[in-house]
PDB file of C-alpha atoms in Angstrom:
ATOM      1  CA  MET A   9     244.024 143.841  68.400  1.00  0.00           C
ATOM      2  CA  SER A  10     240.213 144.629  67.737  1.00  0.00           C
ATOM      3  CA  LYS A  11     239.346 147.178  65.150  1.00  0.00           C
ATOM      4  CA  PHE A  12     236.570 148.088  67.436  1.00  0.00           C
ATOM      5  CA  MET A  13     237.639 149.007  70.846  1.00  0.00           C
ATOM      6  CA  ASP A  14     235.552 149.279  73.927  1.00  0.00           C
ATOM      7  CA  ARG A  15     234.576 152.844  73.617  1.00  0.00           C
ATOM      8  CA  THR A  16     231.624 155.323  73.795  1.00  0.00           C
ATOM      9  CA  ILE A  17     230.794 157.614  70.926  1.00  0.00           C
ATOM     10  CA  ASN A  18     227.965 160.187  70.406  1.00  0.00           C
ATOM     11  CA  ALA A  19     225.314 158.971  68.033  1.00  0.00           C
ATOM     12  CA  ASN A  20     222.043 160.584  66.623  1.00  0.00           C
ATOM     13  CA  GLN A  21     219.959 158.006  68.173  1.00  0.00           C
ATOM     14  CA  GLY A  22     216.563 157.535  66.308  1.00  0.00           C
ATOM     15  CA  PHE A  23     217.991 160.420  64.040  1.00  0.00           C
ATOM     16  CA  GLN A  24     216.193 162.721  66.496  1.00  0.00           C
ATOM     17  CA  ARG A  25     218.415 163.005  69.515  1.00  0.00           C
ATOM     18  CA  GLU A  26     222.090 162.964  70.676  1.00  0.00           C
ATOM     19  CA  GLU A  27     222.974 159.853  72.999  1.00  0.00           C
ATOM     20  CA  GLU A  28     225.984 158.131  74.336  1.00  0.00           C
ATOM     21  CA  VAL A  29     226.500 154.775  72.744  1.00  0.00           C
ATOM     22  CA  SER A  30     228.761 152.246  73.690  1.00  0.00           C
ATOM     23  CA  MET A  31     230.472 149.634  71.176  1.00  0.00           C
ATOM     24  CA  ARG A  32     231.506 147.214  74.330  1.00  0.00           C
ATOM     25  CA  GLY A  33     229.574 144.187  72.453  1.00  0.00           C
ATOM     26  CA  ILE A  34     231.804 144.166  69.573  1.00  0.00           C
ATOM     27  CA  SER A  35     235.185 145.019  71.247  1.00  0.00           C
ATOM     28  CA  GLY A  36     236.447 141.512  70.402  1.00  0.00           C
ATOM     29  CA  VAL A  37     235.779 141.938  66.838  1.00  0.00           C
ATOM     30  CA  LYS A  38     238.700 142.139  64.264  1.00  0.00           C
ATOM     31  CA  HIS A  39     236.721 142.836  60.994  1.00  0.00           C
ATOM     32  CA  LEU A  40     233.223 144.285  60.529  1.00  0.00           C
ATOM     33  CA  LEU A  41     231.930 143.407  57.021  1.00  0.00           C
ATOM     34  CA  VAL A  42     229.100 145.431  55.753  1.00  0.00           C
ATOM     35  CA  LEU A  43     226.983 144.168  52.797  1.00  0.00           C
ATOM     36  CA  ALA A  44     224.545 147.167  51.472  1.00  0.00           C
ATOM     37  CA  GLY A  45     223.040 148.377  48.453  1.00  0.00           C
ATOM     38  CA  ASN A  46     219.897 149.831  47.000  1.00  0.00           C
ATOM     39  CA  LYS A  47     219.054 147.089  44.532  1.00  0.00           C
ATOM     40  CA  GLY A  48     217.228 144.052  45.872  1.00  0.00           C
ATOM     41  CA  GLY A  49     217.373 140.639  44.822  1.00  0.00           C
ATOM     42  CA  VAL A  50     221.028 140.283  43.930  1.00  0.00           C
ATOM     43  CA  GLY A  51     221.580 137.732  46.659  1.00  0.00           C
ATOM     44  CA  LYS A  52     223.418 139.742  49.517  1.00  0.00           C
ATOM     45  CA  THR A  53     222.206 137.352  52.137  1.00  0.00           C
ATOM     46  CA  THR A  54     223.164 134.145  50.088  1.00  0.00           C
ATOM     47  CA  ILE A  55     226.509 135.898  49.617  1.00  0.00           C
ATOM     48  CA  THR A  56     226.830 136.445  53.491  1.00  0.00           C
ATOM     49  CA  VAL A  57     225.863 133.261  54.741  1.00  0.00           C
ATOM     50  CA  ASN A  58     227.877 131.035  52.376  1.00  0.00           C
ATOM     51  CA  LEU A  59     231.081 133.540  52.706  1.00  0.00           C
ATOM     52  CA  ALA A  60     230.596 133.092  56.517  1.00  0.00           C
ATOM     53  CA  LYS A  61     230.795 129.434  56.680  1.00  0.00           C
ATOM     54  CA  ALA A  62     233.597 129.304  54.168  1.00  0.00           C
ATOM     55  CA  LEU A  63     235.530 131.472  56.681  1.00  0.00           C
ATOM     56  CA  VAL A  64     234.563 129.163  59.191  1.00  0.00           C
ATOM     57  CA  GLU A  65     235.943 126.187  57.444  1.00  0.00           C
ATOM     58  CA  GLN A  66     239.283 128.010  57.439  1.00  0.00           C
ATOM     59  CA  GLY A  67     239.380 128.281  61.057  1.00  0.00           C
ATOM     60  CA  TYR A  68     237.913 131.492  61.624  1.00  0.00           C
ATOM     61  CA  GLN A  69     235.433 132.924  64.293  1.00  0.00           C
ATOM     62  CA  VAL A  70     232.415 134.385  62.384  1.00  0.00           C
ATOM     63  CA  GLY A  71     229.332 136.163  63.363  1.00  0.00           C
ATOM     64  CA  ILE A  72     226.142 137.599  61.460  1.00  0.00           C
ATOM     65  CA  ILE A  73     223.870 140.481  62.430  1.00  0.00           C
ATOM     66  CA  ASP A  74     220.983 139.586  60.352  1.00  0.00           C
ATOM     67  CA  THR A  75     218.545 142.480  59.878  1.00  0.00           C
ATOM     68  CA  THR A  76     216.020 141.108  57.499  1.00  0.00           C
ATOM     69  CA  GLY A  77     215.316 137.599  58.951  1.00  0.00           C
ATOM     70  CA  SER A  78     216.730 135.904  55.658  1.00  0.00           C
ATOM     71  CA  ALA A  79     219.887 134.663  57.051  1.00  0.00           C
ATOM     72  CA  GLU A  80     218.061 132.985  59.948  1.00  0.00           C
ATOM     73  CA  LEU A  81     215.997 131.115  57.380  1.00  0.00           C
ATOM     74  CA  MET A  82     218.925 129.842  55.359  1.00  0.00           C
ATOM     75  CA  LEU A  83     220.636 128.670  58.580  1.00  0.00           C
ATOM     76  CA  GLU A  84     217.561 126.992  59.886  1.00  0.00           C
ATOM     77  CA  LEU A  85     218.053 128.750  62.995  1.00  0.00           C
ATOM     78  CA  SER A  86     216.282 126.574  65.643  1.00  0.00           C
ATOM     79  CA  THR A  87     216.726 129.163  68.583  1.00  0.00           C
ATOM     80  CA  PHE A  88     216.140 132.643  68.819  1.00  0.00           C
ATOM     81  CA  SER A  89     217.785 134.977  71.287  1.00  0.00           C
ATOM     82  CA  GLU A  90     215.346 137.707  71.994  1.00  0.00           C
ATOM     83  CA  SER A  91     217.498 139.476  74.515  1.00  0.00           C
ATOM     84  CA  THR A  92     220.697 141.050  73.258  1.00  0.00           C
ATOM     85  CA  SER A  93     222.313 140.642  76.432  1.00  0.00           C
ATOM     86  CA  GLN A  94     223.749 137.248  75.965  1.00  0.00           C
ATOM     87  CA  ARG A  95     225.589 135.364  73.541  1.00  0.00           C
ATOM     88  CA  PRO A  96     224.081 134.736  70.192  1.00  0.00           C
ATOM     89  CA  PRO A  97     223.053 131.312  69.227  1.00  0.00           C
ATOM     90  CA  GLN A  98     225.041 129.439  66.709  1.00  0.00           C
ATOM     91  CA  ARG A  99     223.960 127.589  63.589  1.00  0.00           C
ATOM     92  CA  SER A 100     226.878 126.074  61.332  1.00  0.00           C
ATOM     93  CA  GLU A 101     229.441 127.231  63.703  1.00  0.00           C
ATOM     94  CA  ILE A 102     228.392 130.780  62.885  1.00  0.00           C
ATOM     95  CA  SER A 103     226.900 133.188  65.622  1.00  0.00           C
ATOM     96  CA  ILE A 104     223.962 134.968  64.669  1.00  0.00           C
ATOM     97  CA  ILE A 105     221.567 137.644  65.889  1.00  0.00           C
ATOM     98  CA  SER A 106     218.513 137.791  63.980  1.00  0.00           C
ATOM     99  CA  PHE A 107     215.964 140.994  64.348  1.00  0.00           C
ATOM    100  CA  TYR A 108     213.094 139.014  63.536  1.00  0.00           C
ATOM    101  CA  ASN A 109     211.740 135.943  65.083  1.00  0.00           C
ATOM    102  CA  LEU A 110     210.460 133.820  61.972  1.00  0.00           C
ATOM    103  CA  LYS A 111     210.035 130.416  63.769  1.00  0.00           C
ATOM    104  CA  GLY A 112     206.004 130.897  63.724  1.00  0.00           C
ATOM    105  CA  THR A 113     204.254 132.754  60.916  1.00  0.00           C
ATOM    106  CA  ARG A 114     207.598 133.774  59.566  1.00  0.00           C
ATOM    107  CA  ILE A 115     205.556 137.088  58.864  1.00  0.00           C
ATOM    108  CA  LYS A 116     208.343 140.009  58.792  1.00  0.00           C
ATOM    109  CA  PRO A 117     206.709 143.268  60.159  1.00  0.00           C
ATOM    110  CA  PRO A 118     208.522 146.268  58.196  1.00  0.00           C
ATOM    111  CA  LYS A 119     211.098 148.117  60.350  1.00  0.00           C
ATOM    112  CA  SER A 120     211.938 151.648  60.005  1.00  0.00           C
ATOM    113  CA  THR A 121     215.423 153.118  59.349  1.00  0.00           C
ATOM    114  CA  ALA A 122     215.032 154.384  63.029  1.00  0.00           C
ATOM    115  CA  GLU A 123     214.224 151.113  64.334  1.00  0.00           C
ATOM    116  CA  LEU A 124     217.013 149.396  62.495  1.00  0.00           C
ATOM    117  CA  LYS A 125     219.488 151.777  63.838  1.00  0.00           C
ATOM    118  CA  GLY A 126     218.246 151.489  67.371  1.00  0.00           C
ATOM    119  CA  MET A 127     218.519 147.849  67.185  1.00  0.00           C
ATOM    120  CA  LEU A 128     222.110 148.024  65.659  1.00  0.00           C
ATOM    121  CA  LEU A 129     223.205 150.325  68.463  1.00  0.00           C
ATOM    122  CA  ASP A 130     221.970 147.799  71.034  1.00  0.00           C
ATOM    123  CA  THR A 131     223.772 144.801  69.417  1.00  0.00           C
ATOM    124  CA  PHE A 132     226.832 146.554  69.098  1.00  0.00           C
ATOM    125  CA  ASP A 133     226.682 147.545  72.629  1.00  0.00           C
ATOM    126  CA  GLN A 134     224.857 144.413  74.698  1.00  0.00           C
ATOM    127  CA  THR A 135     225.361 141.396  72.561  1.00  0.00           C
ATOM    128  CA  ALA A 136     228.340 139.287  73.718  1.00  0.00           C
ATOM    129  CA  TRP A 137     229.906 138.581  70.650  1.00  0.00           C
ATOM    130  CA  GLY A 138     233.312 137.625  72.363  1.00  0.00           C
ATOM    131  CA  LYS A 139     236.266 137.357  70.090  1.00  0.00           C
ATOM    132  CA  LEU A 140     235.405 137.129  66.394  1.00  0.00           C
ATOM    133  CA  ASP A 141     237.457 137.455  63.229  1.00  0.00           C
ATOM    134  CA  PHE A 142     234.806 138.500  61.230  1.00  0.00           C
ATOM    135  CA  LEU A 143     231.124 139.894  61.806  1.00  0.00           C
ATOM    136  CA  PHE A 144     229.033 140.475  58.852  1.00  0.00           C
ATOM    137  CA  LEU A 145     226.209 143.007  59.015  1.00  0.00           C
ATOM    138  CA  ASP A 146     223.565 141.926  56.152  1.00  0.00           C
ATOM    139  CA  LEU A 147     221.430 145.259  55.553  1.00  0.00           C
ATOM    140  CA  PRO A 148     218.030 145.420  53.983  1.00  0.00           C
ATOM    141  CA  SER A 149     218.092 146.803  50.484  1.00  0.00           C
ATOM    142  CA  GLY A 150     217.620 150.400  49.969  1.00  0.00           C
ATOM    143  CA  GLU A 151     218.997 151.298  53.561  1.00  0.00           C
ATOM    144  CA  MET A 152     221.856 153.187  52.259  1.00  0.00           C
ATOM    145  CA  GLU A 153     221.082 155.884  54.737  1.00  0.00           C
ATOM    146  CA  LEU A 154     221.862 153.320  57.559  1.00  0.00           C
ATOM    147  CA  ALA A 155     224.977 152.261  55.857  1.00  0.00           C
ATOM    148  CA  LEU A 156     226.082 155.733  55.824  1.00  0.00           C
ATOM    149  CA  PHE A 157     225.517 155.767  59.679  1.00  0.00           C
ATOM    150  CA  ILE A 158     227.728 152.782  60.243  1.00  0.00           C
ATOM    151  CA  GLY A 159     230.516 154.033  58.082  1.00  0.00           C
ATOM    152  CA  LYS A 160     230.298 157.136  60.198  1.00  0.00           C
ATOM    153  CA  ILE A 161     230.266 155.593  63.698  1.00  0.00           C
ATOM    154  CA  LEU A 162     232.538 152.753  62.808  1.00  0.00           C
ATOM    155  CA  PRO A 163     235.244 154.345  60.105  1.00  0.00           C
ATOM    156  CA  LYS A 164     237.239 150.748  60.244  1.00  0.00           C
ATOM    157  CA  ALA A 165     234.140 148.997  58.763  1.00  0.00           C
ATOM    158  CA  LYS A 166     234.591 147.321  55.406  1.00  0.00           C
ATOM    159  CA  PHE A 167     231.761 147.477  52.858  1.00  0.00           C
ATOM    160  CA  LEU A 168     231.166 144.794  50.390  1.00  0.00           C
ATOM    161  CA  LEU A 169     228.842 145.673  47.300  1.00  0.00           C
ATOM    162  CA  VAL A 170     226.988 142.733  45.664  1.00  0.00           C
ATOM    163  CA  THR A 171     225.387 143.130  41.794  1.00  0.00           C
ATOM    164  CA  THR A 172     224.291 141.029  39.219  1.00  0.00           C
ATOM    165  CA  PRO A 173     225.232 141.661  35.499  1.00  0.00           C
ATOM    166  CA  SER A 174     221.942 143.055  34.750  1.00  0.00           C
ATOM    167  CA  THR A 175     221.483 146.679  33.515  1.00  0.00           C
ATOM    168  CA  LEU A 176     219.190 147.822  36.511  1.00  0.00           C
ATOM    169  CA  ALA A 177     221.593 146.150  39.161  1.00  0.00           C
ATOM    170  CA  ILE A 178     224.835 147.609  37.548  1.00  0.00           C
ATOM    171  CA  HIS A 179     222.820 151.031  37.363  1.00  0.00           C
ATOM    172  CA  GLU A 180     221.956 150.834  41.124  1.00  0.00           C
ATOM    173  CA  LEU A 181     225.461 149.586  42.092  1.00  0.00           C
ATOM    174  CA  ASN A 182     227.168 152.769  40.298  1.00  0.00           C
ATOM    175  CA  LYS A 183     224.701 155.052  42.384  1.00  0.00           C
ATOM    176  CA  ASP A 184     225.999 153.350  45.457  1.00  0.00           C
ATOM    177  CA  ILE A 185     229.515 153.364  44.829  1.00  0.00           C
ATOM    178  CA  GLN A 186     229.389 157.423  44.283  1.00  0.00           C
ATOM    179  CA  LEU A 187     227.482 157.628  47.321  1.00  0.00           C
ATOM    180  CA  LEU A 188     229.773 156.068  49.457  1.00  0.00           C
ATOM    181  CA  LYS A 189     232.455 157.853  47.863  1.00  0.00           C
ATOM    182  CA  ASN A 190     230.832 161.165  48.460  1.00  0.00           C
ATOM    183  CA  HIS A 191     231.061 159.977  52.276  1.00  0.00           C
ATOM    184  CA  GLU A 192     234.580 159.095  51.928  1.00  0.00           C
ATOM    185  CA  ILE A 193     233.747 155.453  51.947  1.00  0.00           C
ATOM    186  CA  SER A 194     235.868 153.140  49.830  1.00  0.00           C
ATOM    187  CA  PRO A 195     234.587 149.605  49.654  1.00  0.00           C
ATOM    188  CA  LEU A 196     236.615 146.548  49.989  1.00  0.00           C
ATOM    189  CA  GLY A 197     235.337 145.181  46.790  1.00  0.00           C
ATOM    190  CA  LEU A 198     232.656 144.095  44.163  1.00  0.00           C
ATOM    191  CA  ILE A 199     230.884 140.775  44.159  1.00  0.00           C
ATOM    192  CA  GLU A 200     229.089 139.936  40.795  1.00  0.00           C
ATOM    193  CA  ASN A 201     226.390 137.265  41.747  1.00  0.00           C
ATOM    194  CA  MET A 202     224.573 135.224  39.149  1.00  0.00           C
ATOM    195  CA  SER A 203     227.072 136.001  36.269  1.00  0.00           C
ATOM    196  CA  TYR A 204     226.414 133.236  34.123  1.00  0.00           C
ATOM    197  CA  PHE A 205     224.568 129.907  34.017  1.00  0.00           C
ATOM    198  CA  ILE A 206     226.321 126.549  33.313  1.00  0.00           C
ATOM    199  CA  SER A 207     223.925 124.643  31.384  1.00  0.00           C
ATOM    200  CA  ASP A 208     223.404 120.830  31.847  1.00  0.00           C
ATOM    201  CA  HIS A 209     223.148 120.394  28.213  1.00  0.00           C
ATOM    202  CA  PRO A 210     223.961 116.810  26.900  1.00  0.00           C
ATOM    203  CA  GLN A 211     225.829 117.778  23.908  1.00  0.00           C
ATOM    204  CA  ASP A 212     227.408 120.835  25.442  1.00  0.00           C
ATOM    205  CA  PRO A 213     227.527 120.452  29.262  1.00  0.00           C
ATOM    206  CA  LEU A 214     229.714 123.474  29.911  1.00  0.00           C
ATOM    207  CA  GLU A 215     228.126 125.995  27.913  1.00  0.00           C
ATOM    208  CA  LEU A 216     228.021 129.129  29.511  1.00  0.00           C
ATOM    209  CA  VAL A 217     224.896 131.131  29.218  1.00  0.00           C
ATOM    210  CA  GLY A 218     224.745 135.007  30.473  1.00  0.00           C
ATOM    211  CA  ILE A 219     221.121 135.360  31.828  1.00  0.00           C
ATOM    212  CA  PHE A 220     221.693 138.948  32.556  1.00  0.00           C
ATOM    213  CA  SER A 221     223.829 140.047  29.905  1.00  0.00           C
ATOM    214  CA  ALA A 222     227.662 140.039  30.729  1.00  0.00           C
ATOM    215  CA  GLY A 223     230.585 142.235  32.041  1.00  0.00           C
ATOM    216  CA  GLY A 224     228.711 144.732  33.861  1.00  0.00           C
ATOM    217  CA  GLY A 225     230.871 143.923  37.170  1.00  0.00           C
ATOM    218  CA  GLN A 226     234.095 144.094  35.420  1.00  0.00           C
ATOM    219  CA  ARG A 227     233.209 147.422  33.674  1.00  0.00           C
ATOM    220  CA  ILE A 228     232.166 149.124  36.819  1.00  0.00           C
ATOM    221  CA  SER A 229     235.446 147.748  38.586  1.00  0.00           C
ATOM    222  CA  GLN A 230     237.533 149.278  35.739  1.00  0.00           C
ATOM    223  CA  GLU A 231     235.665 152.677  36.065  1.00  0.00           C
ATOM    224  CA  SER A 232     235.664 152.858  39.977  1.00  0.00           C
ATOM    225  CA  GLY A 233     239.004 151.200  40.692  1.00  0.00           C
ATOM    226  CA  LEU A 234     237.371 148.809  42.999  1.00  0.00           C
ATOM    227  CA  PRO A 235     238.348 145.220  42.755  1.00  0.00           C
ATOM    228  CA  LEU A 236     235.883 142.750  41.333  1.00  0.00           C
ATOM    229  CA  LEU A 237     236.503 140.038  44.107  1.00  0.00           C
ATOM    230  CA  THR A 238     234.615 137.087  42.166  1.00  0.00           C
ATOM    231  CA  THR A 239     231.945 136.342  39.878  1.00  0.00           C
ATOM    232  CA  ILE A 240     229.422 133.578  41.097  1.00  0.00           C
ATOM    233  CA  PRO A 241     227.427 131.821  38.645  1.00  0.00           C
ATOM    234  CA  LEU A 242     223.896 130.961  38.693  1.00  0.00           C
ATOM    235  CA  ASN A 243     224.048 127.322  39.999  1.00  0.00           C
ATOM    236  CA  THR A 244     221.657 124.657  41.108  1.00  0.00           C
ATOM    237  CA  ASP A 245     223.754 123.511  43.900  1.00  0.00           C
ATOM    238  CA  ILE A 246     223.460 126.924  45.580  1.00  0.00           C
ATOM    239  CA  ALA A 247     219.696 127.040  44.705  1.00  0.00           C
ATOM    240  CA  THR A 248     219.154 123.378  46.464  1.00  0.00           C
ATOM    241  CA  ALA A 249     221.227 124.233  49.284  1.00  0.00           C
ATOM    242  CA  THR A 250     219.411 127.429  49.945  1.00  0.00           C
ATOM    243  CA  GLU A 251     216.012 125.580  49.848  1.00  0.00           C
ATOM    244  CA  ALA A 252     217.420 123.159  52.222  1.00  0.00           C
ATOM    245  CA  GLU A 253     218.387 126.009  54.746  1.00  0.00           C
ATOM    246  CA  LYS A 254     221.822 124.859  54.547  1.00  0.00           C
ATOM    247  CA  THR A 255     225.084 126.518  53.094  1.00  0.00           C
ATOM    248  CA  VAL A 256     226.419 125.120  50.049  1.00  0.00           C
ATOM    249  CA  SER A 257     229.291 123.728  51.468  1.00  0.00           C
ATOM    250  CA  GLU A 258     227.067 121.741  54.027  1.00  0.00           C
ATOM    251  CA  TYR A 259     224.895 120.399  51.169  1.00  0.00           C
ATOM    252  CA  HIS A 260     226.986 119.948  48.286  1.00  0.00           C
ATOM    253  CA  PRO A 261     230.612 119.658  50.030  1.00  0.00           C
ATOM    254  CA  GLY A 262     233.483 119.872  47.518  1.00  0.00           C
ATOM    255  CA  SER A 263     231.390 121.173  44.759  1.00  0.00           C
ATOM    256  CA  ASP A 264     232.392 124.010  42.322  1.00  0.00           C
ATOM    257  CA  ALA A 265     229.750 126.331  44.053  1.00  0.00           C
ATOM    258  CA  ALA A 266     231.311 125.685  47.520  1.00  0.00           C
ATOM    259  CA  GLY A 267     234.783 126.427  45.744  1.00  0.00           C
ATOM    260  CA  CYS A 268     233.639 129.731  44.592  1.00  0.00           C
ATOM    261  CA  PHE A 269     233.017 130.715  48.234  1.00  0.00           C
ATOM    262  CA  GLN A 270     236.324 129.265  49.434  1.00  0.00           C
ATOM    263  CA  GLU A 271     238.056 131.307  46.635  1.00  0.00           C
ATOM    264  CA  LEU A 272     235.985 134.611  47.711  1.00  0.00           C
ATOM    265  CA  ALA A 273     237.112 133.793  51.427  1.00  0.00           C
ATOM    266  CA  GLY A 274     240.596 133.760  50.481  1.00  0.00           C
ATOM    267  CA  LYS A 275     240.158 137.160  48.288  1.00  0.00           C
ATOM    268  CA  ILE A 276     238.546 138.525  51.717  1.00  0.00           C
ATOM    269  CA  LEU A 277     241.436 137.229  53.857  1.00  0.00           C
ATOM    270  CA  GLN A 278     243.989 138.688  51.585  1.00  0.00           C
ATOM    271  CA  SER A 279     242.221 142.104  51.418  1.00  0.00           C
ATOM    272  CA  CYS A 280     241.919 142.320  55.215  1.00  0.00           C
ATOM    273  CA  GLY A 281     245.359 141.123  56.128  1.00  0.00           C
ATOM    274  CA  SER A 282     244.117 138.174  58.049  1.00  0.00           C
ATOM    275  CA  GLU A 283     245.702 135.141  56.154  1.00  0.00           C
ATOM    276  CA  ASN A 284     247.221 133.859  59.358  1.00  0.00           C
ATOM    277  CA  HIS A 285     245.401 133.997  62.890  1.00  0.00           C
TER     278      HIS A 285
END
């Protein structure tokens, strides 16, 4: 049974007035996974797209709400649905709605928190997502106010926090955890991206290099009690796949990088209790 039944709720539309909001569009969604955080550049979209594909490869129905246009670019989306009243287009067997049409100039005009909120509410109501096992919501960096709103209207939503080992990223991650905790939201877990670099050195090809220092994710995990779901290295396979606008499992099937996301998918399935269909 869906975690998000067809129901109508009160929401502060545009942060100015109370309106009735329907969740009928996501009534067939089992799990909503929200990737949020104040720090930019940690790879939330890269994690979203590759994790979504890993779940698809394990036989699950998956969708993405792309609020920044970045997932659209990574999936080389050839068609864009301007109307949220129809089924989302698919790419790599992932249903995706993008809030930007980047086929032309690929310039992304900034959207306010109120605009994003209204678009999300329309997507939750009007987009015919159908029956999905997982729907990812990739929020822009710095939109924790919007994340808290999602946590309020959809208390069954699950949050994933992405960081790098850098001091600044860990500092922002700790603030995000405390903010969510203050609003009684407990994230599903932490993902440390760009944890280390495996250098292709002729004398020592498996040398591990900590570009941004090391151990930050593990320390925050121990302090917060949140599980560190995985550490993903800086990897040329991920980089080249992203440049080619494909997932790493499509561009480098069977690679260690693809295996990282398959392992992460297994952790997500275990945490959500969805190992079996």
